[in-house]
Structures are given as structure tokens and as C-alpha cells.
């Protein structure tokens, strides 16, 4: 299937690793011109080289911290217009509700929600003017099924769904869409440590940690394994494509069937 991305420009935040890197790769390999963002030049260069080696020729790095107002301003100055914005940057931490400080709440909100809000504010008007665009928020199944061990993270992921849907309301009659993609537990650099931290036997192998995690903590998952970041990226690449024109204001689950409700 040709996703018809050859003449499109995309920017993916937090894209030197994990899901963001694979989204950037998928879009670049499909022919889009793609900007990756990151906070360190060496990681940025490595991501650009990695994507280029997979056949994504039109790939560039923007050195900036998308989680801050200054970083967002720097990104908007370096890349004034895009056709596709993927608000991927997001962080999480396990913490008991009573231990989550004001600073923790605000920090997660700033990184996970405001990063997407600021860049959307910068790019969305141009998309509406040009009558074509895609804004995609990488939320999480945790935005629907709020995890008791990280309520503040769940709050930010629900907030992204609200922002995306509210933005979509403003696209009526245009070629712009705003959607959210909701991954479930996905293999990324920090996940191995996370699985180990919730395991009953930290000395067990990574495979055993993963198996125990799904048996004990994510028993409703139909996939019963970690999602590969490429399996999120393929859905995002479709949503970014002109082929997905009829999908707007949607919250699209890619969580391995973990959420048991049908909506
Ligand atoms: N992995 C999962 O299981 C999972 C599940 C559901 C939803 N999600 C969502 O998917 C998105 C990507 O998650 P991921 O697990 O793929 O990410 P990740 O691998 O943990 O991080 C990816 C990027 O985030 C940047 N980053 C990390 N901490 C940062 C900070 N404090 N400020 C600014 N940049 C920071 C890093 O770039 P530099 O250090 O190079 O700047 C890195 O390239 C997030 O929105 C997450 O909530 C993930």
C-alpha cells in the first residue's frame, strides 16, 4: 500500500529512541521528509544515521527539548511549517498517589501535555490555512484505564485525548485531522528496568520478567507480550497518510486488546 507521503513534511517529538524513533523511521521510509527532535546532539545524530540506514533519505534532526517552552519555540523557528505533527514525547514514573508532589504533577503535565499543546498551537493554524494536515497525539491505554501506581501519568494521557478531540472539533470541513493513538505496554529502552522493578524475582531473565508482568499485572492483554514499537509506528503512519481522511477526532487503541471495553 502506498501511503502517499512523498510530498509531506513531518515532525516527531522525543524521537531519538523508542516509539518516536520507529514512527519517524516509518514516515521517512514511506517517503516523507521527517524531522526528529532530541536534547543531545550525539543521540540525535545516531537517530538520523539509523533512519537513513533503513532507507529514510529525507531525515533531519532538531536539537531542542520539546518539553519546554524555549524548546518548542526553537523547534518552531527551525521548522516553521509541517504537514504532520506527531506529539510523541512523554515520560512516566511509578509513584504511590500520596507520594506524588505538586512538582511531580506539574512536571508530568508540562512534559506530556504542554509539549503537544505548544507545538500544536504553532503548527495547527498553518494546516487549517493550507487545508491539509495531521496532528497525532501519542497517548496511552493508561489514559482510559488509569493505573493506580501512576495516577499523574494517567491524568496526562487522558488530558491528551481531551486536547486532541477539542482540536478536531475545529477541523470541520477541512482536510485536517487530529487523532490520538493509544499504545499499550511497548518495548522501549526503559521498559526492561520497569519490568524488573515490578517482578517478584529481580534475578530472573528479562523474558521471565515480561511473562510475569502479563500474568500478574496485565492479565487482560490479548497479545500477552510487549508490543514492538514498529507495531505502533505502522498505525501512526496510516493515520498520518492522506488515506486516513475519514478518521478524525478518534482515540485509536493499539494496546494489544488490553482494554476490555468496546469503545
Ligand atoms: N513504552 C510504552 O510502554 C508506552 C505505552 C503507552 C504509551 N506510551 C507513550 O509513547 C510515547 C513514547 O514512549 P517511549 O516509551 O517510546 O519513550 P522513551 O523511549 O522512554 O523516550 C523516547 C524519547 O524521549 C526523550 N525524553 C525522555 N525523557 C525526556 C524528558 N524528560 N524531556 C524531554 N525529552 C525526554 C528522549 O530523547 P532525548 O533524551 O534524546 O532527548 C527519547 O528519545 C510517550 O508519550 C509514552 O507516554 C509508551
PDB file of N, CA and C and ligand atoms in Angstrom, residues 13-23 37-44 47 63-68 87-92 107 111-112 115 137-143 153 156-157 160 181-191 194 213 226-227 229 232 254-255, ligand 1:
ATOM      1  N   UNK A  13       8.177  14.379  17.937  1.00  0.00           N
ATOM      2  CA  UNK A  13       8.917  14.784  19.146  1.00  0.00           C
ATOM      3  C   UNK A  13       9.410  13.557  19.915  1.00  0.00           C
ATOM      4  N   UNK A  14      10.489  13.752  20.682  1.00  0.00           N
ATOM      5  CA  UNK A  14      11.034  12.663  21.507  1.00  0.00           C
ATOM      6  C   UNK A  14      11.357  11.446  20.673  1.00  0.00           C
ATOM      7  N   UNK A  15      12.081  11.669  19.570  1.00  0.00           N
ATOM      8  CA  UNK A  15      12.178  10.612  18.560  1.00  0.00           C
ATOM      9  C   UNK A  15      13.586  10.053  18.380  1.00  0.00           C
ATOM     10  N   UNK A  16      14.439  10.175  19.409  1.00  0.00           N
ATOM     11  CA  UNK A  16      15.759   9.548  19.284  1.00  0.00           C
ATOM     12  C   UNK A  16      15.732   8.098  19.738  1.00  0.00           C
ATOM     13  N   UNK A  17      14.604   7.649  20.284  1.00  0.00           N
ATOM     14  CA  UNK A  17      14.518   6.263  20.769  1.00  0.00           C
ATOM     15  C   UNK A  17      13.054   5.843  20.823  1.00  0.00           C
ATOM     16  N   UNK A  18      12.848   4.559  21.094  1.00  0.00           N
ATOM     17  CA  UNK A  18      11.513   4.033  21.390  1.00  0.00           C
ATOM     18  C   UNK A  18      10.505   4.212  20.265  1.00  0.00           C
ATOM     19  N   UNK A  19       9.267   4.486  20.675  1.00  0.00           N
ATOM     20  CA  UNK A  19       8.159   4.582  19.720  1.00  0.00           C
ATOM     21  C   UNK A  19       8.393   5.735  18.738  1.00  0.00           C
ATOM     22  N   UNK A  20       8.883   6.866  19.237  1.00  0.00           N
ATOM     23  CA  UNK A  20       9.105   8.041  18.388  1.00  0.00           C
ATOM     24  C   UNK A  20      10.091   7.761  17.270  1.00  0.00           C
ATOM     25  N   UNK A  21      11.173   7.061  17.593  1.00  0.00           N
ATOM     26  CA  UNK A  21      12.179   6.711  16.576  1.00  0.00           C
ATOM     27  C   UNK A  21      11.541   5.855  15.488  1.00  0.00           C
ATOM     28  N   UNK A  22      10.715   4.893  15.898  1.00  0.00           N
ATOM     29  CA  UNK A  22      10.102   3.999  14.894  1.00  0.00           C
ATOM     30  C   UNK A  22       9.034   4.723  14.069  1.00  0.00           C
ATOM     31  N   UNK A  23       8.338   5.685  14.683  1.00  0.00           N
ATOM     32  CA  UNK A  23       7.370   6.480  13.907  1.00  0.00           C
ATOM     33  C   UNK A  23       8.122   7.300  12.856  1.00  0.00           C
ATOM     34  N   UNK A  37      13.357  15.146  16.899  1.00  0.00           N
ATOM     35  CA  UNK A  37      13.824  16.084  17.917  1.00  0.00           C
ATOM     36  C   UNK A  37      14.458  15.318  19.075  1.00  0.00           C
ATOM     37  N   UNK A  38      15.457  15.954  19.691  1.00  0.00           N
ATOM     38  CA  UNK A  38      16.124  15.350  20.833  1.00  0.00           C
ATOM     39  C   UNK A  38      16.964  16.383  21.550  1.00  0.00           C
ATOM     40  N   UNK A  39      17.355  16.037  22.791  1.00  0.00           N
ATOM     41  CA  UNK A  39      18.060  17.008  23.632  1.00  0.00           C
ATOM     42  C   UNK A  39      19.575  16.925  23.539  1.00  0.00           C
ATOM     43  N   UNK A  40      20.099  15.892  22.896  1.00  0.00           N
ATOM     44  CA  UNK A  40      21.563  15.728  22.845  1.00  0.00           C
ATOM     45  C   UNK A  40      21.983  15.457  21.405  1.00  0.00           C
ATOM     46  N   UNK A  41      23.036  16.178  20.964  1.00  0.00           N
ATOM     47  CA  UNK A  41      23.457  16.078  19.559  1.00  0.00           C
ATOM     48  C   UNK A  41      23.857  14.654  19.188  1.00  0.00           C
ATOM     49  N   UNK A  42      24.546  13.947  20.104  1.00  0.00           N
ATOM     50  CA  UNK A  42      25.005  12.605  19.723  1.00  0.00           C
ATOM     51  C   UNK A  42      23.828  11.644  19.521  1.00  0.00           C
ATOM     52  N   UNK A  43      22.812  11.744  20.379  1.00  0.00           N
ATOM     53  CA  UNK A  43      21.649  10.859  20.226  1.00  0.00           C
ATOM     54  C   UNK A  43      20.851  11.210  18.964  1.00  0.00           C
ATOM     55  N   UNK A  44      20.793  12.499  18.697  1.00  0.00           N
ATOM     56  CA  UNK A  44      20.101  12.989  17.506  1.00  0.00           C
ATOM     57  C   UNK A  44      20.809  12.488  16.239  1.00  0.00           C
ATOM     58  N   UNK A  47      20.213   8.823  15.731  1.00  0.00           N
ATOM     59  CA  UNK A  47      18.855   8.529  15.229  1.00  0.00           C
ATOM     60  C   UNK A  47      18.769   8.835  13.739  1.00  0.00           C
ATOM     61  N   UNK A  63      17.848  19.950  17.342  1.00  0.00           N
ATOM     62  CA  UNK A  63      18.342  19.856  18.716  1.00  0.00           C
ATOM     63  C   UNK A  63      17.526  20.782  19.610  1.00  0.00           C
ATOM     64  N   UNK A  64      16.632  20.230  20.414  1.00  0.00           N
ATOM     65  CA  UNK A  64      15.784  21.046  21.294  1.00  0.00           C
ATOM     66  C   UNK A  64      15.070  20.127  22.270  1.00  0.00           C
ATOM     67  N   UNK A  65      14.732  20.678  23.431  1.00  0.00           N
ATOM     68  CA  UNK A  65      13.941  19.918  24.397  1.00  0.00           C
ATOM     69  C   UNK A  65      12.469  20.286  24.199  1.00  0.00           C
ATOM     70  N   UNK A  66      11.742  19.396  23.527  1.00  0.00           N
ATOM     71  CA  UNK A  66      10.339  19.678  23.190  1.00  0.00           C
ATOM     72  C   UNK A  66       9.459  19.805  24.431  1.00  0.00           C
ATOM     73  N   UNK A  67      10.003  19.461  25.587  1.00  0.00           N
ATOM     74  CA  UNK A  67       9.205  19.520  26.819  1.00  0.00           C
ATOM     75  C   UNK A  67       9.137  20.924  27.417  1.00  0.00           C
ATOM     76  N   UNK A  68       9.947  21.849  26.909  1.00  0.00           N
ATOM     77  CA  UNK A  68       9.981  23.194  27.492  1.00  0.00           C
ATOM     78  C   UNK A  68       9.445  24.234  26.497  1.00  0.00           C
ATOM     79  N   UNK A  87       2.933  14.281  18.252  1.00  0.00           N
ATOM     80  CA  UNK A  87       3.278  14.642  19.629  1.00  0.00           C
ATOM     81  C   UNK A  87       3.517  13.350  20.414  1.00  0.00           C
ATOM     82  N   UNK A  88       4.752  12.871  20.284  1.00  0.00           N
ATOM     83  CA  UNK A  88       5.089  11.560  20.868  1.00  0.00           C
ATOM     84  C   UNK A  88       5.720  11.681  22.253  1.00  0.00           C
ATOM     85  N   UNK A  89       6.432  12.787  22.493  1.00  0.00           N
ATOM     86  CA  UNK A  89       7.196  12.885  23.739  1.00  0.00           C
ATOM     87  C   UNK A  89       6.315  12.634  24.968  1.00  0.00           C
ATOM     88  N   UNK A  90       6.787  11.773  25.835  1.00  0.00           N
ATOM     89  CA  UNK A  90       6.040  11.508  27.066  1.00  0.00           C
ATOM     90  C   UNK A  90       6.904  10.707  28.021  1.00  0.00           C
ATOM     91  N   UNK A  91       6.747  10.981  29.304  1.00  0.00           N
ATOM     92  CA  UNK A  91       7.526  10.266  30.316  1.00  0.00           C
ATOM     93  C   UNK A  91       6.580   9.692  31.374  1.00  0.00           C
ATOM     94  N   UNK A  92       7.061   8.699  32.106  1.00  0.00           N
ATOM     95  CA  UNK A  92       6.238   8.107  33.164  1.00  0.00           C
ATOM     96  C   UNK A  92       7.117   7.699  34.326  1.00  0.00           C
ATOM     97  N   UNK A 107       5.220  18.665  36.584  1.00  0.00           N
ATOM     98  CA  UNK A 107       6.283  18.258  35.661  1.00  0.00           C
ATOM     99  C   UNK A 107       5.731  17.318  34.590  1.00  0.00           C
ATOM    100  N   UNK A 111       5.631  18.111  30.547  1.00  0.00           N
ATOM    101  CA  UNK A 111       6.319  17.289  29.534  1.00  0.00           C
ATOM    102  C   UNK A 111       5.307  16.598  28.617  1.00  0.00           C
ATOM    103  N   UNK A 112       4.290  15.976  29.197  1.00  0.00           N
ATOM    104  CA  UNK A 112       3.412  15.100  28.404  1.00  0.00           C
ATOM    105  C   UNK A 112       2.296  15.856  27.682  1.00  0.00           C
ATOM    106  N   UNK A 115       3.964  19.911  25.899  1.00  0.00           N
ATOM    107  CA  UNK A 115       4.826  19.742  24.712  1.00  0.00           C
ATOM    108  C   UNK A 115       3.945  19.672  23.462  1.00  0.00           C
ATOM    109  N   UNK A 137      -1.554  12.672  18.544  1.00  0.00           N
ATOM    110  CA  UNK A 137      -1.055  12.623  19.921  1.00  0.00           C
ATOM    111  C   UNK A 137      -0.809  11.163  20.299  1.00  0.00           C
ATOM    112  N   UNK A 138       0.384  10.869  20.798  1.00  0.00           N
ATOM    113  CA  UNK A 138       0.641   9.509  21.299  1.00  0.00           C
ATOM    114  C   UNK A 138       0.262   9.514  22.777  1.00  0.00           C
ATOM    115  N   UNK A 139      -0.942   9.034  23.011  1.00  0.00           N
ATOM    116  CA  UNK A 139      -1.461   8.957  24.377  1.00  0.00           C
ATOM    117  C   UNK A 139      -1.085   7.578  24.935  1.00  0.00           C
ATOM    118  N   UNK A 140      -2.029   6.885  25.539  1.00  0.00           N
ATOM    119  CA  UNK A 140      -1.741   5.556  26.112  1.00  0.00           C
ATOM    120  C   UNK A 140      -3.052   4.928  26.540  1.00  0.00           C
ATOM    121  N   UNK A 141      -3.063   3.604  26.628  1.00  0.00           N
ATOM    122  CA  UNK A 141      -4.229   2.947  27.240  1.00  0.00           C
ATOM    123  C   UNK A 141      -4.384   3.430  28.680  1.00  0.00           C
ATOM    124  N   UNK A 142      -3.295   3.947  29.263  1.00  0.00           N
ATOM    125  CA  UNK A 142      -3.360   4.483  30.631  1.00  0.00           C
ATOM    126  C   UNK A 142      -4.225   5.741  30.711  1.00  0.00           C
ATOM    127  N   UNK A 143      -4.550   6.315  29.555  1.00  0.00           N
ATOM    128  CA  UNK A 143      -5.471   7.458  29.525  1.00  0.00           C
ATOM    129  C   UNK A 143      -6.919   7.018  29.650  1.00  0.00           C
ATOM    130  N   UNK A 153       0.473  10.124  35.628  1.00  0.00           N
ATOM    131  CA  UNK A 153       0.725   9.770  34.221  1.00  0.00           C
ATOM    132  C   UNK A 153      -0.618   9.566  33.495  1.00  0.00           C
ATOM    133  N   UNK A 156      -2.262  12.761  32.554  1.00  0.00           N
ATOM    134  CA  UNK A 156      -1.716  13.453  31.365  1.00  0.00           C
ATOM    135  C   UNK A 156      -2.167  12.767  30.079  1.00  0.00           C
ATOM    136  N   UNK A 157      -2.311  11.453  30.140  1.00  0.00           N
ATOM    137  CA  UNK A 157      -2.677  10.716  28.927  1.00  0.00           C
ATOM    138  C   UNK A 157      -4.161  10.934  28.602  1.00  0.00           C
ATOM    139  N   UNK A 160      -4.398  14.452  27.049  1.00  0.00           N
ATOM    140  CA  UNK A 160      -4.062  14.484  25.616  1.00  0.00           C
ATOM    141  C   UNK A 160      -5.287  14.122  24.762  1.00  0.00           C
ATOM    142  N   UNK A 181      -3.413   8.149  19.279  1.00  0.00           N
ATOM    143  CA  UNK A 181      -3.106   6.713  19.227  1.00  0.00           C
ATOM    144  C   UNK A 181      -2.743   6.285  20.642  1.00  0.00           C
ATOM    145  N   UNK A 182      -3.321   5.172  21.081  1.00  0.00           N
ATOM    146  CA  UNK A 182      -3.159   4.722  22.467  1.00  0.00           C
ATOM    147  C   UNK A 182      -2.395   3.399  22.519  1.00  0.00           C
ATOM    148  N   UNK A 183      -1.070   3.481  22.651  1.00  0.00           N
ATOM    149  CA  UNK A 183      -0.314   2.231  22.772  1.00  0.00           C
ATOM    150  C   UNK A 183      -0.561   1.588  24.140  1.00  0.00           C
ATOM    151  N   UNK A 184      -0.314   0.273  24.197  1.00  0.00           N
ATOM    152  CA  UNK A 184      -0.218  -0.417  25.481  1.00  0.00           C
ATOM    153  C   UNK A 184       1.257  -0.616  25.791  1.00  0.00           C
ATOM    154  N   UNK A 185       1.582  -1.516  26.711  1.00  0.00           N
ATOM    155  CA  UNK A 185       2.992  -1.722  27.083  1.00  0.00           C
ATOM    156  C   UNK A 185       3.844  -2.064  25.862  1.00  0.00           C
ATOM    157  N   UNK A 186       4.802  -1.196  25.576  1.00  0.00           N
ATOM    158  CA  UNK A 186       5.584  -1.290  24.339  1.00  0.00           C
ATOM    159  C   UNK A 186       7.066  -1.353  24.671  1.00  0.00           C
ATOM    160  N   UNK A 187       7.769  -2.197  23.953  1.00  0.00           N
ATOM    161  CA  UNK A 187       9.198  -2.375  24.220  1.00  0.00           C
ATOM    162  C   UNK A 187       9.949  -1.071  23.932  1.00  0.00           C
ATOM    163  N   UNK A 188      10.564  -0.520  24.960  1.00  0.00           N
ATOM    164  CA  UNK A 188      11.373   0.693  24.815  1.00  0.00           C
ATOM    165  C   UNK A 188      12.500   0.569  25.828  1.00  0.00           C
ATOM    166  N   UNK A 189      13.496   1.453  25.690  1.00  0.00           N
ATOM    167  CA  UNK A 189      14.717   1.307  26.485  1.00  0.00           C
ATOM    168  C   UNK A 189      14.445   1.156  27.980  1.00  0.00           C
ATOM    169  N   UNK A 190      13.541   1.985  28.519  1.00  0.00           N
ATOM    170  CA  UNK A 190      13.348   1.991  29.975  1.00  0.00           C
ATOM    171  C   UNK A 190      12.463   0.842  30.460  1.00  0.00           C
ATOM    172  N   UNK A 191      11.842   0.134  29.518  1.00  0.00           N
ATOM    173  CA  UNK A 191      10.851  -0.871  29.914  1.00  0.00           C
ATOM    174  C   UNK A 191      11.489  -2.061  30.638  1.00  0.00           C
ATOM    175  N   UNK A 194      11.768  -1.259  34.154  1.00  0.00           N
ATOM    176  CA  UNK A 194      10.433  -1.190  34.746  1.00  0.00           C
ATOM    177  C   UNK A 194       9.910  -2.604  35.038  1.00  0.00           C
ATOM    178  N   UNK A 213       4.917 -10.129  34.191  1.00  0.00           N
ATOM    179  CA  UNK A 213       4.212  -8.847  34.102  1.00  0.00           C
ATOM    180  C   UNK A 213       2.827  -9.047  33.488  1.00  0.00           C
ATOM    181  N   UNK A 226       4.970  -7.826  25.113  1.00  0.00           N
ATOM    182  CA  UNK A 226       5.182  -6.413  24.837  1.00  0.00           C
ATOM    183  C   UNK A 226       4.908  -6.144  23.357  1.00  0.00           C
ATOM    184  N   UNK A 227       4.327  -4.979  23.108  1.00  0.00           N
ATOM    185  CA  UNK A 227       4.123  -4.528  21.732  1.00  0.00           C
ATOM    186  C   UNK A 227       5.486  -4.045  21.223  1.00  0.00           C
ATOM    187  N   UNK A 229       7.685  -1.426  19.099  1.00  0.00           N
ATOM    188  CA  UNK A 229       7.433  -0.035  18.702  1.00  0.00           C
ATOM    189  C   UNK A 229       7.032   0.108  17.236  1.00  0.00           C
ATOM    190  N   UNK A 232       3.313   0.079  16.711  1.00  0.00           N
ATOM    191  CA  UNK A 232       2.629   1.362  16.944  1.00  0.00           C
ATOM    192  C   UNK A 232       2.875   2.268  15.734  1.00  0.00           C
ATOM    193  N   UNK A 254      -4.082   0.781  20.298  1.00  0.00           N
ATOM    194  CA  UNK A 254      -3.098  -0.176  19.775  1.00  0.00           C
ATOM    195  C   UNK A 254      -2.434  -0.751  21.021  1.00  0.00           C
ATOM    196  N   UNK A 255      -3.277  -1.371  21.864  1.00  0.00           N
ATOM    197  CA  UNK A 255      -2.814  -1.764  23.210  1.00  0.00           C
ATOM    198  C   UNK A 255      -2.850  -3.270  23.420  1.00  0.00           C
TER     199      UNK A 255
HETATM  200  N1  LIG B   1       6.617   2.443  26.062  1.00  0.00           N
HETATM  201  C1  LIG B   1       5.397   2.161  26.477  1.00  0.00           C
HETATM  202  O1  LIG B   1       5.110   1.104  27.051  1.00  0.00           O
HETATM  203  C2  LIG B   1       4.281   3.151  26.218  1.00  0.00           C
HETATM  204  C3  LIG B   1       2.964   2.737  26.412  1.00  0.00           C
HETATM  205  C4  LIG B   1       1.924   3.629  26.165  1.00  0.00           C
HETATM  206  C5  LIG B   1       2.202   4.904  25.740  1.00  0.00           C
HETATM  207  N2  LIG B   1       3.491   5.291  25.564  1.00  0.00           N
HETATM  208  C6  LIG B   1       3.743   6.661  25.136  1.00  0.00           C
HETATM  209  O2  LIG B   1       4.541   6.653  23.962  1.00  0.00           O
HETATM  210  C7  LIG B   1       5.386   7.798  23.940  1.00  0.00           C
HETATM  211  C8  LIG B   1       6.838   7.361  23.728  1.00  0.00           C
HETATM  212  O3  LIG B   1       7.205   6.494  24.765  1.00  0.00           O
HETATM  213  P1  LIG B   1       8.558   5.625  24.734  1.00  0.00           P
HETATM  214  O4  LIG B   1       8.448   4.615  25.811  1.00  0.00           O
HETATM  215  O5  LIG B   1       8.816   5.189  23.342  1.00  0.00           O
HETATM  216  O6  LIG B   1       9.635   6.745  25.120  1.00  0.00           O
HETATM  217  P2  LIG B   1      11.168   6.584  25.602  1.00  0.00           P
HETATM  218  O7  LIG B   1      11.820   5.531  24.771  1.00  0.00           O
HETATM  219  O8  LIG B   1      11.198   6.419  27.089  1.00  0.00           O
HETATM  220  O9  LIG B   1      11.745   8.018  25.284  1.00  0.00           O
HETATM  221  C9  LIG B   1      11.835   8.469  23.974  1.00  0.00           C
HETATM  222  C10 LIG B   1      12.456   9.843  23.886  1.00  0.00           C
HETATM  223  O10 LIG B   1      12.034  10.749  24.862  1.00  0.00           O
HETATM  224  C11 LIG B   1      13.067  11.709  25.129  1.00  0.00           C
HETATM  225  N3  LIG B   1      12.953  12.076  26.556  1.00  0.00           N
HETATM  226  C12 LIG B   1      12.984  11.237  27.613  1.00  0.00           C
HETATM  227  N4  LIG B   1      12.795  11.931  28.773  1.00  0.00           N
HETATM  228  C13 LIG B   1      12.640  13.227  28.425  1.00  0.00           C
HETATM  229  C14 LIG B   1      12.397  14.431  29.157  1.00  0.00           C
HETATM  230  N5  LIG B   1      12.287  14.430  30.494  1.00  0.00           N
HETATM  231  N6  LIG B   1      12.292  15.588  28.473  1.00  0.00           N
HETATM  232  C15 LIG B   1      12.409  15.613  27.135  1.00  0.00           C
HETATM  233  N7  LIG B   1      12.637  14.506  26.390  1.00  0.00           N
HETATM  234  C16 LIG B   1      12.743  13.330  27.026  1.00  0.00           C
HETATM  235  C17 LIG B   1      14.367  11.009  24.770  1.00  0.00           C
HETATM  236  O11 LIG B   1      15.098  11.826  23.883  1.00  0.00           O
HETATM  237  P3  LIG B   1      16.499  12.557  24.237  1.00  0.00           P
HETATM  238  O12 LIG B   1      16.993  12.068  25.568  1.00  0.00           O
HETATM  239  O13 LIG B   1      17.385  12.147  23.111  1.00  0.00           O
HETATM  240  O14 LIG B   1      16.106  13.989  24.212  1.00  0.00           O
HETATM  241  C18 LIG B   1      13.914   9.780  23.965  1.00  0.00           C
HETATM  242  O15 LIG B   1      14.253   9.847  22.600  1.00  0.00           O
HETATM  243  C19 LIG B   1       5.133   8.533  25.261  1.00  0.00           C
HETATM  244  O16 LIG B   1       4.223   9.579  25.070  1.00  0.00           O
HETATM  245  C20 LIG B   1       4.520   7.464  26.152  1.00  0.00           C
HETATM  246  O17 LIG B   1       3.671   8.006  27.150  1.00  0.00           O
HETATM  247  C21 LIG B   1       4.535   4.461  25.795  1.00  0.00           C
END
